[in-house]
PDB file of C-alpha atoms in Angstrom:
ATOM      1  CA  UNK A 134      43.548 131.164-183.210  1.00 36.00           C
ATOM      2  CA  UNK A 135      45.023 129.171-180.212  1.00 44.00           C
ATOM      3  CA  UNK A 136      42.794 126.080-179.418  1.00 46.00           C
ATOM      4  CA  UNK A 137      41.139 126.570-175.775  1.00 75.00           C
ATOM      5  CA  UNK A 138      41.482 122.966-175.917  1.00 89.00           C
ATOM      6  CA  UNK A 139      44.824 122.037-173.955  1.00 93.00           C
ATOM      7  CA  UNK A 140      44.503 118.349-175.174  1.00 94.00           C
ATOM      8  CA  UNK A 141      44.627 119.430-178.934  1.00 93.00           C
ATOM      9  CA  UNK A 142      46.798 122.014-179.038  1.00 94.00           C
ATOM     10  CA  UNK A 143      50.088 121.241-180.942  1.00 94.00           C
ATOM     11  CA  UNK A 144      52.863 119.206-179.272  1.00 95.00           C
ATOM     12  CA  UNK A 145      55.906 120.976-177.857  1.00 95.00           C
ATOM     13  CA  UNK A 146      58.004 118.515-180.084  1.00 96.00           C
ATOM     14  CA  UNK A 147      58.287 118.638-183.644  1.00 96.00           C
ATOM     15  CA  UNK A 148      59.486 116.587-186.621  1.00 97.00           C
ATOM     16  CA  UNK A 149      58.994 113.063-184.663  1.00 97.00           C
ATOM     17  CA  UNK A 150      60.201 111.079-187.574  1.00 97.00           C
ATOM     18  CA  UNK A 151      63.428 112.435-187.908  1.00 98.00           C
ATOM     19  CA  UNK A 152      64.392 111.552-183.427  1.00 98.00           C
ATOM     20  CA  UNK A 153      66.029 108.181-183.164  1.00 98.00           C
ATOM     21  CA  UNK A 154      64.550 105.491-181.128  1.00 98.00           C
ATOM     22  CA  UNK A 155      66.181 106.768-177.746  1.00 98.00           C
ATOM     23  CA  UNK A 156      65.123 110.143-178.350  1.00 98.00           C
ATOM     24  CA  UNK A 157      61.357 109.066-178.728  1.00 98.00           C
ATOM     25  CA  UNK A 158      61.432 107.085-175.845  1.00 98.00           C
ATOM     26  CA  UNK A 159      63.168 109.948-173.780  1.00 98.00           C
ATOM     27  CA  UNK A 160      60.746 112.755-174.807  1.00 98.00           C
ATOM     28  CA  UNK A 161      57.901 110.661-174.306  1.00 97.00           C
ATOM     29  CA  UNK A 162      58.935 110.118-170.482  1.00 98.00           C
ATOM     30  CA  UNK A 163      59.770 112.967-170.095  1.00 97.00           C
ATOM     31  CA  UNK A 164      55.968 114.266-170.977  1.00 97.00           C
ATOM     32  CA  UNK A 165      54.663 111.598-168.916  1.00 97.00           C
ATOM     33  CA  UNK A 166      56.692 112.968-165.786  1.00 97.00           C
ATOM     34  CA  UNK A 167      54.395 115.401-165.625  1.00 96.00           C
ATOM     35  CA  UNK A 168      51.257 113.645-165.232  1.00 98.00           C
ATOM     36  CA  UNK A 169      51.501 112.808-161.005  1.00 97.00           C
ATOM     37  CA  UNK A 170      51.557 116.626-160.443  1.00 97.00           C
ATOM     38  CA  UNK A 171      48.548 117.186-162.358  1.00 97.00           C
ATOM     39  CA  UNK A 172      46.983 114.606-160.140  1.00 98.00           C
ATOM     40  CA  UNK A 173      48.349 115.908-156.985  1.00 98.00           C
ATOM     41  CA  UNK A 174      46.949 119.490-158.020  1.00 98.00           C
ATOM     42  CA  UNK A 175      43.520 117.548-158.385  1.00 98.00           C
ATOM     43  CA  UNK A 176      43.642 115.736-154.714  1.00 98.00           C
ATOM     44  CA  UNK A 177      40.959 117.954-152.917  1.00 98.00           C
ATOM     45  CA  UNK A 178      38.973 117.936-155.983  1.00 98.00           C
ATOM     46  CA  UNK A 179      39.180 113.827-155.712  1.00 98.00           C
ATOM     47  CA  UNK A 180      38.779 113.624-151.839  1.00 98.00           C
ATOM     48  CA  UNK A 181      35.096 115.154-152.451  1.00 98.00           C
ATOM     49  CA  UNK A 182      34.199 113.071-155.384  1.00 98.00           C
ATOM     50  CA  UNK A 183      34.991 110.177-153.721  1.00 98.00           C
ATOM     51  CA  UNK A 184      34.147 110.953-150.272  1.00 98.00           C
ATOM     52  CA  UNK A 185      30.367 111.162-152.090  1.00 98.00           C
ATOM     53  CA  UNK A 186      30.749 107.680-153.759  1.00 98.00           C
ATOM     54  CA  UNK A 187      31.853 106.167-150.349  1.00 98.00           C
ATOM     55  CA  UNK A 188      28.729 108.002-148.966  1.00 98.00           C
ATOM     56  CA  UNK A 189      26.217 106.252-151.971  1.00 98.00           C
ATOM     57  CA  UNK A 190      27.639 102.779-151.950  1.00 98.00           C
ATOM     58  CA  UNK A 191      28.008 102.179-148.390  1.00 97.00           C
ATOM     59  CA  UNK A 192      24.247 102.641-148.295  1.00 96.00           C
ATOM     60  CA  UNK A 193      23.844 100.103-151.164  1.00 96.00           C
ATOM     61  CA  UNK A 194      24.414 102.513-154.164  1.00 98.00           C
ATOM     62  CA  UNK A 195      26.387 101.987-156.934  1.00 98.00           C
ATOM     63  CA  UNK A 196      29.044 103.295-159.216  1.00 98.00           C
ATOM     64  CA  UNK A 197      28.994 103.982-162.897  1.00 98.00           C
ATOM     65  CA  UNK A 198      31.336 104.836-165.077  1.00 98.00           C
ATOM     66  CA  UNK A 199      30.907 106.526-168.820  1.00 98.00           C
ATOM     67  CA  UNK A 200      33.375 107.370-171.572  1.00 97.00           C
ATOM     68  CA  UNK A 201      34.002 106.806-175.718  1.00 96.00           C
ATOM     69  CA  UNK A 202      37.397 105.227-176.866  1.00 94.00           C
ATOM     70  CA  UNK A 203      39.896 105.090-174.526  1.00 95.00           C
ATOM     71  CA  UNK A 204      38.522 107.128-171.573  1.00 97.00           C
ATOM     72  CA  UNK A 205      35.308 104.535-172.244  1.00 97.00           C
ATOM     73  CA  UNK A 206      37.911 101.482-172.094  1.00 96.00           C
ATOM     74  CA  UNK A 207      39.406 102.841-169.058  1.00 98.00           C
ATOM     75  CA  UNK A 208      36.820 102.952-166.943  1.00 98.00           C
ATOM     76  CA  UNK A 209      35.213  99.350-168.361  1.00 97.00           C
ATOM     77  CA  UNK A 210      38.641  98.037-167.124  1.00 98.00           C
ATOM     78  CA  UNK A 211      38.755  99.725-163.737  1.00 98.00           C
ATOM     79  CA  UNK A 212      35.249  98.335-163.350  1.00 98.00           C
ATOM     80  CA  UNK A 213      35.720  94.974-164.414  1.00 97.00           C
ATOM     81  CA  UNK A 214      39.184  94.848-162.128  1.00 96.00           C
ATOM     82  CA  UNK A 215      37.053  95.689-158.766  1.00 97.00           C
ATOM     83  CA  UNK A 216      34.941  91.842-158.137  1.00 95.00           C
ATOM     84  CA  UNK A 217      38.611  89.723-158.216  1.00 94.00           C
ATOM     85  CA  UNK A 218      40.350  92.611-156.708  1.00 95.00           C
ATOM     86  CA  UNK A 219      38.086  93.046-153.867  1.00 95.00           C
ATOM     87  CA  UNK A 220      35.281  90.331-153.905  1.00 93.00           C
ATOM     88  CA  UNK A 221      32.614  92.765-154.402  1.00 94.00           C
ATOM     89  CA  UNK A 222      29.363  91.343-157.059  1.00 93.00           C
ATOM     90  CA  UNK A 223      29.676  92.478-160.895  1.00 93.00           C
ATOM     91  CA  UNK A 224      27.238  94.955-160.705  1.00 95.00           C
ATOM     92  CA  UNK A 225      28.275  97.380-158.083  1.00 96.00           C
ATOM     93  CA  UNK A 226      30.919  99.135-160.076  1.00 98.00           C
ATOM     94  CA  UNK A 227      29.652  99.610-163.914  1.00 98.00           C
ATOM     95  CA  UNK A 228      31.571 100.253-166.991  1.00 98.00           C
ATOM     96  CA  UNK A 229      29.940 101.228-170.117  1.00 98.00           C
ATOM     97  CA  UNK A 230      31.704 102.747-172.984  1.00 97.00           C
ATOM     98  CA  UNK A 231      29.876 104.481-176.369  1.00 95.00           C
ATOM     99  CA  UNK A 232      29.059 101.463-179.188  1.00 94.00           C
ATOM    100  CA  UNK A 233      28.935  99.018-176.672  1.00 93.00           C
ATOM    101  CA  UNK A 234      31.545  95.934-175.892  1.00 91.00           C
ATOM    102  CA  UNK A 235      32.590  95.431-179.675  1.00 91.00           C
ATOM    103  CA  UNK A 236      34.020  99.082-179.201  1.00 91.00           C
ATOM    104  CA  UNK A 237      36.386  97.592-177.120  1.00 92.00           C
ATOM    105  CA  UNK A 238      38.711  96.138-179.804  1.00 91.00           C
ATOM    106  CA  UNK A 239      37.428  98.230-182.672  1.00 89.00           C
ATOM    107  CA  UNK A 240      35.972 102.053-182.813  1.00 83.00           C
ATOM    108  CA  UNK A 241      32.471 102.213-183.708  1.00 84.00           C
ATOM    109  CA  UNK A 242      31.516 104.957-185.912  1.00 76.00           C
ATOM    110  CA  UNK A 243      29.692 108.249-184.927  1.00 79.00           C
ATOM    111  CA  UNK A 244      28.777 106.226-181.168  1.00 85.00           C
ATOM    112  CA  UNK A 245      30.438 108.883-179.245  1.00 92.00           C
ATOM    113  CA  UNK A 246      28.523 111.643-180.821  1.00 92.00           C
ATOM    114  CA  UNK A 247      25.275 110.291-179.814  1.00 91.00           C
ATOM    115  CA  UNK A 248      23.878 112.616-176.744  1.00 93.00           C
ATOM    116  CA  UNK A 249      21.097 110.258-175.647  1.00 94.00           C
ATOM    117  CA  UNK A 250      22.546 106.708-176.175  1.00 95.00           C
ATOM    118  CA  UNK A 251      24.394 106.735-172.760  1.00 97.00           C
ATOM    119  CA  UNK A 252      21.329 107.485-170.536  1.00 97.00           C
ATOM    120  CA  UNK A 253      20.053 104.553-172.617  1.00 96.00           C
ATOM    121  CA  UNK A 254      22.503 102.311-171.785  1.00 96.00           C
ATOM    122  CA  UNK A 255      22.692 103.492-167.977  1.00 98.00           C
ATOM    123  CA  UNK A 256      18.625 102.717-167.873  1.00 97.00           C
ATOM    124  CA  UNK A 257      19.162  99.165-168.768  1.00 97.00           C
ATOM    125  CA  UNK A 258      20.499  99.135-165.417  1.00 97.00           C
ATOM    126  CA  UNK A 259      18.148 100.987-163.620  1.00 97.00           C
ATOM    127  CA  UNK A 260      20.519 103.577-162.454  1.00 98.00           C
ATOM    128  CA  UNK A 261      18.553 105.850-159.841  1.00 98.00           C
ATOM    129  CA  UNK A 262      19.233 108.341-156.827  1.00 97.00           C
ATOM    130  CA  UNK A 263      21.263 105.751-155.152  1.00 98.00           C
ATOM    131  CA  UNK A 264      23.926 105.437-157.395  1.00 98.00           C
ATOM    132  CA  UNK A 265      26.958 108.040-158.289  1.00 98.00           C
ATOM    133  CA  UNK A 266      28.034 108.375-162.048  1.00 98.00           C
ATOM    134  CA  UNK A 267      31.074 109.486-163.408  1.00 98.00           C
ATOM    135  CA  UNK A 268      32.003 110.869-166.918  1.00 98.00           C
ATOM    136  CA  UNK A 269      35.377 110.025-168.715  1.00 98.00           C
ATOM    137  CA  UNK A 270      36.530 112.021-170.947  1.00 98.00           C
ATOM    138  CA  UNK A 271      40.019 113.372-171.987  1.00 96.00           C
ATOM    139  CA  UNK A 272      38.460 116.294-174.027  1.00 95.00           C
ATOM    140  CA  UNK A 273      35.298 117.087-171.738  1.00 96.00           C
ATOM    141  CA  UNK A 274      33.302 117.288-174.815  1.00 96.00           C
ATOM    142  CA  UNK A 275      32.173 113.952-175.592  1.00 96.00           C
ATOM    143  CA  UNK A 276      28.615 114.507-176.481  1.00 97.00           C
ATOM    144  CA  UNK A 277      27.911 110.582-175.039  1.00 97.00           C
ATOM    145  CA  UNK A 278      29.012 111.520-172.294  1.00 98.00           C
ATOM    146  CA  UNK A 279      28.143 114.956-171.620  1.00 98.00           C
ATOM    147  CA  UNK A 280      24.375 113.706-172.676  1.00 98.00           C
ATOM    148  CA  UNK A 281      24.342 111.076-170.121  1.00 98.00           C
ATOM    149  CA  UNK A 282      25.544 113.111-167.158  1.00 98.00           C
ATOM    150  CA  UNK A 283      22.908 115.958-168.046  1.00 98.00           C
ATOM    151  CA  UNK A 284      20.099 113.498-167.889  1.00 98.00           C
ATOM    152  CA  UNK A 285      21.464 112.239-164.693  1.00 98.00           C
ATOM    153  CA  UNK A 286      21.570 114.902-162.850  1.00 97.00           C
ATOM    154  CA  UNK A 287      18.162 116.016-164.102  1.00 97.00           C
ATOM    155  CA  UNK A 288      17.243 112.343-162.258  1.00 97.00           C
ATOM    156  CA  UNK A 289      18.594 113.784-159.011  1.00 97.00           C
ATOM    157  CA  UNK A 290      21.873 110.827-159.382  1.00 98.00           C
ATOM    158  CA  UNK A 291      25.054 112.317-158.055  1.00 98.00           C
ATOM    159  CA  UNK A 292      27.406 113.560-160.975  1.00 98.00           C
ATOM    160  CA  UNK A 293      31.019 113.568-161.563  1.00 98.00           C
ATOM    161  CA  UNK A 294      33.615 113.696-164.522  1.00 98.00           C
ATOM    162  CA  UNK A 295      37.597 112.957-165.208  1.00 98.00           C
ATOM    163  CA  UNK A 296      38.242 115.170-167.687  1.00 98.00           C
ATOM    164  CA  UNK A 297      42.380 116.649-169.180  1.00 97.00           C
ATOM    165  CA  UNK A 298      40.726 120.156-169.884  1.00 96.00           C
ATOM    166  CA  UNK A 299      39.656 123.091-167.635  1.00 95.00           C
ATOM    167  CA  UNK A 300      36.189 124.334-167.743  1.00 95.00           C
ATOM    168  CA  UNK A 301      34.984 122.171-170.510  1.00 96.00           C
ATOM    169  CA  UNK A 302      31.279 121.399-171.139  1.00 97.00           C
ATOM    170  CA  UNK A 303      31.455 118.150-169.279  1.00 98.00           C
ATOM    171  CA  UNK A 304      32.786 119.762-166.016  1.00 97.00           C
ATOM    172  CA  UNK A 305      30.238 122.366-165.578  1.00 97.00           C
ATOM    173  CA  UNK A 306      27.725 119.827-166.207  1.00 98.00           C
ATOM    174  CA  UNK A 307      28.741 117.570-163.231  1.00 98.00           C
ATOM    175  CA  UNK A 308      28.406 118.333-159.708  1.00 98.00           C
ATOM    176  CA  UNK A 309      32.470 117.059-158.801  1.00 98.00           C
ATOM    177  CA  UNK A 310      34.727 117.492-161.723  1.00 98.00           C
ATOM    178  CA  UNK A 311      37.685 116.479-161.794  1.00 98.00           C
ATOM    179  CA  UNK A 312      40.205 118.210-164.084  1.00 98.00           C
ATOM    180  CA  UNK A 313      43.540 116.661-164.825  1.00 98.00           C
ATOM    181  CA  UNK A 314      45.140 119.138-166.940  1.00 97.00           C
ATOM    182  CA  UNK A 315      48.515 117.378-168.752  1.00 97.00           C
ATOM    183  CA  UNK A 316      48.770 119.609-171.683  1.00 96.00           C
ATOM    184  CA  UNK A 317      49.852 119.354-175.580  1.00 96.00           C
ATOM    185  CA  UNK A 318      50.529 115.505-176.235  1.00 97.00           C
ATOM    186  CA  UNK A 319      53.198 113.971-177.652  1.00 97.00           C
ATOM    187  CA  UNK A 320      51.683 113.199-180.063  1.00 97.00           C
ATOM    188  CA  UNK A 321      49.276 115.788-181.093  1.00 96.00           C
ATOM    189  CA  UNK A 322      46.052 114.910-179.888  1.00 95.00           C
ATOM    190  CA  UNK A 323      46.568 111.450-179.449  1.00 96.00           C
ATOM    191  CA  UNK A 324      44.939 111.482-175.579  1.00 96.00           C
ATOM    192  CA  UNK A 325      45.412 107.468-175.112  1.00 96.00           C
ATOM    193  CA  UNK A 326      49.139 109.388-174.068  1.00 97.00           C
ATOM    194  CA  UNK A 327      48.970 111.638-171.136  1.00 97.00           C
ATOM    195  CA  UNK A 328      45.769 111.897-170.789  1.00 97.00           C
ATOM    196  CA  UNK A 329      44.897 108.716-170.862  1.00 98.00           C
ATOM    197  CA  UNK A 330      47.242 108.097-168.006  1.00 98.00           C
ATOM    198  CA  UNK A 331      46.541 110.623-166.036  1.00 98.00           C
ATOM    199  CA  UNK A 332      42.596 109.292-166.223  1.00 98.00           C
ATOM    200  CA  UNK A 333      43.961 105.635-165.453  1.00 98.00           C
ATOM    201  CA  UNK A 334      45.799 107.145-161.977  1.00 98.00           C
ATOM    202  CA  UNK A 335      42.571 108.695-161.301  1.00 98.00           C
ATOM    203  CA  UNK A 336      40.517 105.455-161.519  1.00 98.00           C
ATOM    204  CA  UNK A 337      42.789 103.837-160.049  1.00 97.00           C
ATOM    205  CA  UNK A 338      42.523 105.919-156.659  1.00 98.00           C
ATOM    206  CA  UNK A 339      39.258 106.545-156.660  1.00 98.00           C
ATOM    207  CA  UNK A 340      38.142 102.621-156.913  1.00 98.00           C
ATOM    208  CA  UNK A 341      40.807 101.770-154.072  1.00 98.00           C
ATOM    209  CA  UNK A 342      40.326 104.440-151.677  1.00 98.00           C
ATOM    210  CA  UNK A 343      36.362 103.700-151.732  1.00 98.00           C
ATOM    211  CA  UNK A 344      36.735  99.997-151.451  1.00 98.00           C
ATOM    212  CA  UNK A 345      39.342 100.929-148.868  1.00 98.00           C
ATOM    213  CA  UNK A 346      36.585 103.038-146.823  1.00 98.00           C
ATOM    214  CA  UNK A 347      34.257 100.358-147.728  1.00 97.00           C
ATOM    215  CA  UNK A 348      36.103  97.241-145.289  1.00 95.00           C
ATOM    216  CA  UNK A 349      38.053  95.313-148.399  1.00 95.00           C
ATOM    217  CA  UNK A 350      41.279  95.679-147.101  1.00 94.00           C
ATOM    218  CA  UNK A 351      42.805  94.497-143.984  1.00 91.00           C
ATOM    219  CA  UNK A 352      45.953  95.949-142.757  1.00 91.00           C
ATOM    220  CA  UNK A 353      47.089  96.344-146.323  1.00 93.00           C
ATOM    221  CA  UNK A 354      46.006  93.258-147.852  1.00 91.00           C
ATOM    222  CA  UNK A 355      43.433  92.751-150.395  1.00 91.00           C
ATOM    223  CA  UNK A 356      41.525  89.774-147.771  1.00 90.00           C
ATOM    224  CA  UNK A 357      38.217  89.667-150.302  1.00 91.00           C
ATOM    225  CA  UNK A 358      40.015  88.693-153.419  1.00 91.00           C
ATOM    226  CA  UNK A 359      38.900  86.186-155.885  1.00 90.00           C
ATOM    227  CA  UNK A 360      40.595  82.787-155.874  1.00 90.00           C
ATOM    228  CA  UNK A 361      40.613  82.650-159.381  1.00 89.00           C
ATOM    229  CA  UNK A 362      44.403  81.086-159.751  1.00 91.00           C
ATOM    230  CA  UNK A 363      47.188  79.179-158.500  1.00 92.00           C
ATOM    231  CA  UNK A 364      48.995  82.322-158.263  1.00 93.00           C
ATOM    232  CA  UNK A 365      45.874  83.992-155.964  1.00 91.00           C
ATOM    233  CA  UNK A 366      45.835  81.003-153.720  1.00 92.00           C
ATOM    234  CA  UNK A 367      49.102  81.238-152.631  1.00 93.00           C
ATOM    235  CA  UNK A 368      48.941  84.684-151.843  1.00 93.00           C
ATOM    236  CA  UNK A 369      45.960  84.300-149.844  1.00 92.00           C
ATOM    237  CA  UNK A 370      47.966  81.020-147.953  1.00 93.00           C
ATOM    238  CA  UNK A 371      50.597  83.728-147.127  1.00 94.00           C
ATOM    239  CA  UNK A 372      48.104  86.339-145.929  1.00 93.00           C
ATOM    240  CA  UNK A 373      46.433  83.630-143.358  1.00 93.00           C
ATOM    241  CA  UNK A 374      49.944  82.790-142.090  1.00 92.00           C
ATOM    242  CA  UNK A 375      50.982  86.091-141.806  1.00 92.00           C
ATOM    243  CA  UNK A 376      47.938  87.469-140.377  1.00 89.00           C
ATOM    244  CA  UNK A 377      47.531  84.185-137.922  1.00 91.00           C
ATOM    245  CA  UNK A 378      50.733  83.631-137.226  1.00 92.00           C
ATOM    246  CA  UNK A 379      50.027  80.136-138.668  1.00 92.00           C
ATOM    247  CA  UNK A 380      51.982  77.535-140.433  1.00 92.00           C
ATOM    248  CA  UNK A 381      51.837  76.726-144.435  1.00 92.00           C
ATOM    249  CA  UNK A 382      49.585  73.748-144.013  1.00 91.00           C
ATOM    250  CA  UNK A 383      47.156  74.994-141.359  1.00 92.00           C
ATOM    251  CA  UNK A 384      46.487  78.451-143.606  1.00 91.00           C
ATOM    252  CA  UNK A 385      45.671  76.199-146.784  1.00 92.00           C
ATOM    253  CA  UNK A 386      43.514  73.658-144.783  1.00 89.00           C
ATOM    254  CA  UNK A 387      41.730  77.330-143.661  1.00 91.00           C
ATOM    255  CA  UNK A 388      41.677  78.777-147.227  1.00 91.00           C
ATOM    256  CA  UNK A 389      40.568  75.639-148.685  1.00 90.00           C
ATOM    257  CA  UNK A 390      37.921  75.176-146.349  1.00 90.00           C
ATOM    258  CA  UNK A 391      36.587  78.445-146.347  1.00 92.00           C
ATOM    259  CA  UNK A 392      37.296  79.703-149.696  1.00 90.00           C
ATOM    260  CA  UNK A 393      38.363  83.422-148.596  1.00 90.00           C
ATOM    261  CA  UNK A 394      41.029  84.966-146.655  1.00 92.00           C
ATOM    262  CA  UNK A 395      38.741  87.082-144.678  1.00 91.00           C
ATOM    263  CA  UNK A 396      36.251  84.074-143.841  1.00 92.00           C
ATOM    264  CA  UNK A 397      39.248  81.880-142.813  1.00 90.00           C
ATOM    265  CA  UNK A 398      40.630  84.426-140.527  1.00 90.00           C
ATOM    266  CA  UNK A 399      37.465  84.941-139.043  1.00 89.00           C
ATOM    267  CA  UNK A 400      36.772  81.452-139.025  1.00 89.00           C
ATOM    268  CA  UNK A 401      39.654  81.094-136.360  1.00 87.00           C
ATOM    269  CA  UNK A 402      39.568  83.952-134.526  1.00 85.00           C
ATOM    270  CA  UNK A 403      36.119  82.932-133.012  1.00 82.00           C
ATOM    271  CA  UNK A 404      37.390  79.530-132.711  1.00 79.00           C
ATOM    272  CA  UNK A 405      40.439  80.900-130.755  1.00 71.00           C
ATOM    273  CA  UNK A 406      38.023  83.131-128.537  1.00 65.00           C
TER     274      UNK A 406
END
């Protein structure tokens, strides 16, 4: 019986260990090729989802992310990138993954299959109405995270899902899903491949179109950055100059003063008014 489960079903290659290196490398690009167009079939589908999370968080809502293994680790990372990307405090975009940080690094055992821990972890952060959550999961069967978007959406919280399969239990749970379908892996079943990808591009647009819509980028610069390095304080001396039309040591007397590109700019502006 052929597995309704795209992700699982057998790969289209066979007998791995016998390709040579180049051969490995060459099939496995050539599956990944494939991924953008299953994102670019998805694009309406993402315009609504994240047309609602613009909606929620420029009201003071927040966004939450939920997945096991990789999907989970995805979506902590694409949270966790958002404050030094675009200034924005810790807690407005959330990632929590099944088992907790220490499932991070290492898999923790039956977590995933555990339909009421996520609304347990999402209540020690008093998610509520305001807020939009979104389910990861390559499968869309993850009973973590299928659990935690049902009890969400009985709370009246706005509900959506990244998921590699079509019409899986975790999309007709959610009120956007998402459905990146990338077929057989590589690998068989091993969805940190394609999949895993294809849920990384996802994140990735969703997170910088909102903050986008949301006033963190000038022009096309990221102006609310964190300082955090050498390497981020000479981009933001470059982004004063450019945007001012300022010399080297006048943008770092700004950036050092004000301790953010957008501040420093603005600082000026009204000075020059």
């Amino acid at each position: 019986m052929k597995n309704k489960l795209t992700t699982e079903e057998p790969s289209v290659y066979d007998d791995l260990e016998k390709m040579s290196t180049f051969d490995l490398l060459s099939n496995m690009n050539a599956e990944d090729k494939t991924v953008p167009y299953a994102i670019e079939k998805a694009i309406p589908s993402l315009q609504k989802l994240v047309d609602i999370i613009y909606e929620k968080m420029s009201t003071g809502g927040r966004l939450f992310y939920i997945g096991a293994g990789t999907s989970g680790r995805l979506g902590v990372l694409d949270a966790s990138e958002c404050p030094p990307t675009y200034g924005v405090d810790d807690n407005w975009v959330i990632g929590l993954i099944a088992g907790g940080d220490t499932a991070l690094r290492k898999a923790v055992e039956n977590a995933e299959d555990d339909t009421t821990l996520a609304w347990r972890d999402l209540k020690n952060f008093n998610i509520n109405e305001d807020d939009v959550l979104i389910g990861i999961a390559a499968s869309g069967t993850t009973p973590y995270v299928i659990g935690g978007v049902k009890k969400a959406k009985q709370k009246n919280i706005v509900t959506g899902c990244i998921t590699c399969n079509e019409n899986s239990p975790l999309s007709k749970a959610v009120d956007y899903p998402i459905e990146l379908v990338v077929g057989p892996e590589f690998v068989t079943g091993s969805t940190r491949m394609k999949a895993g990808t294809a849920q990384k591009l996802a994140l990735n647009m969703i997170s910088t179109t909102v903050m986008i819509k949301l006033g963190r980028v000038k022009g096309n610069k990221m102006i609310d950055m964190q300082l955090s390095n050498k390497k981020l304080v000479n981009r933001g001396v470059r982004m004063i100059m450019n945007e001012l039309n300022v010399d080297e040591i006048t943008a770092t007397d700004l950036l050092l003063e004000h301790k953010s590109v957008r501040k420093a700019i603005d600082a000026f502006n009204l000075l020059e008014k």
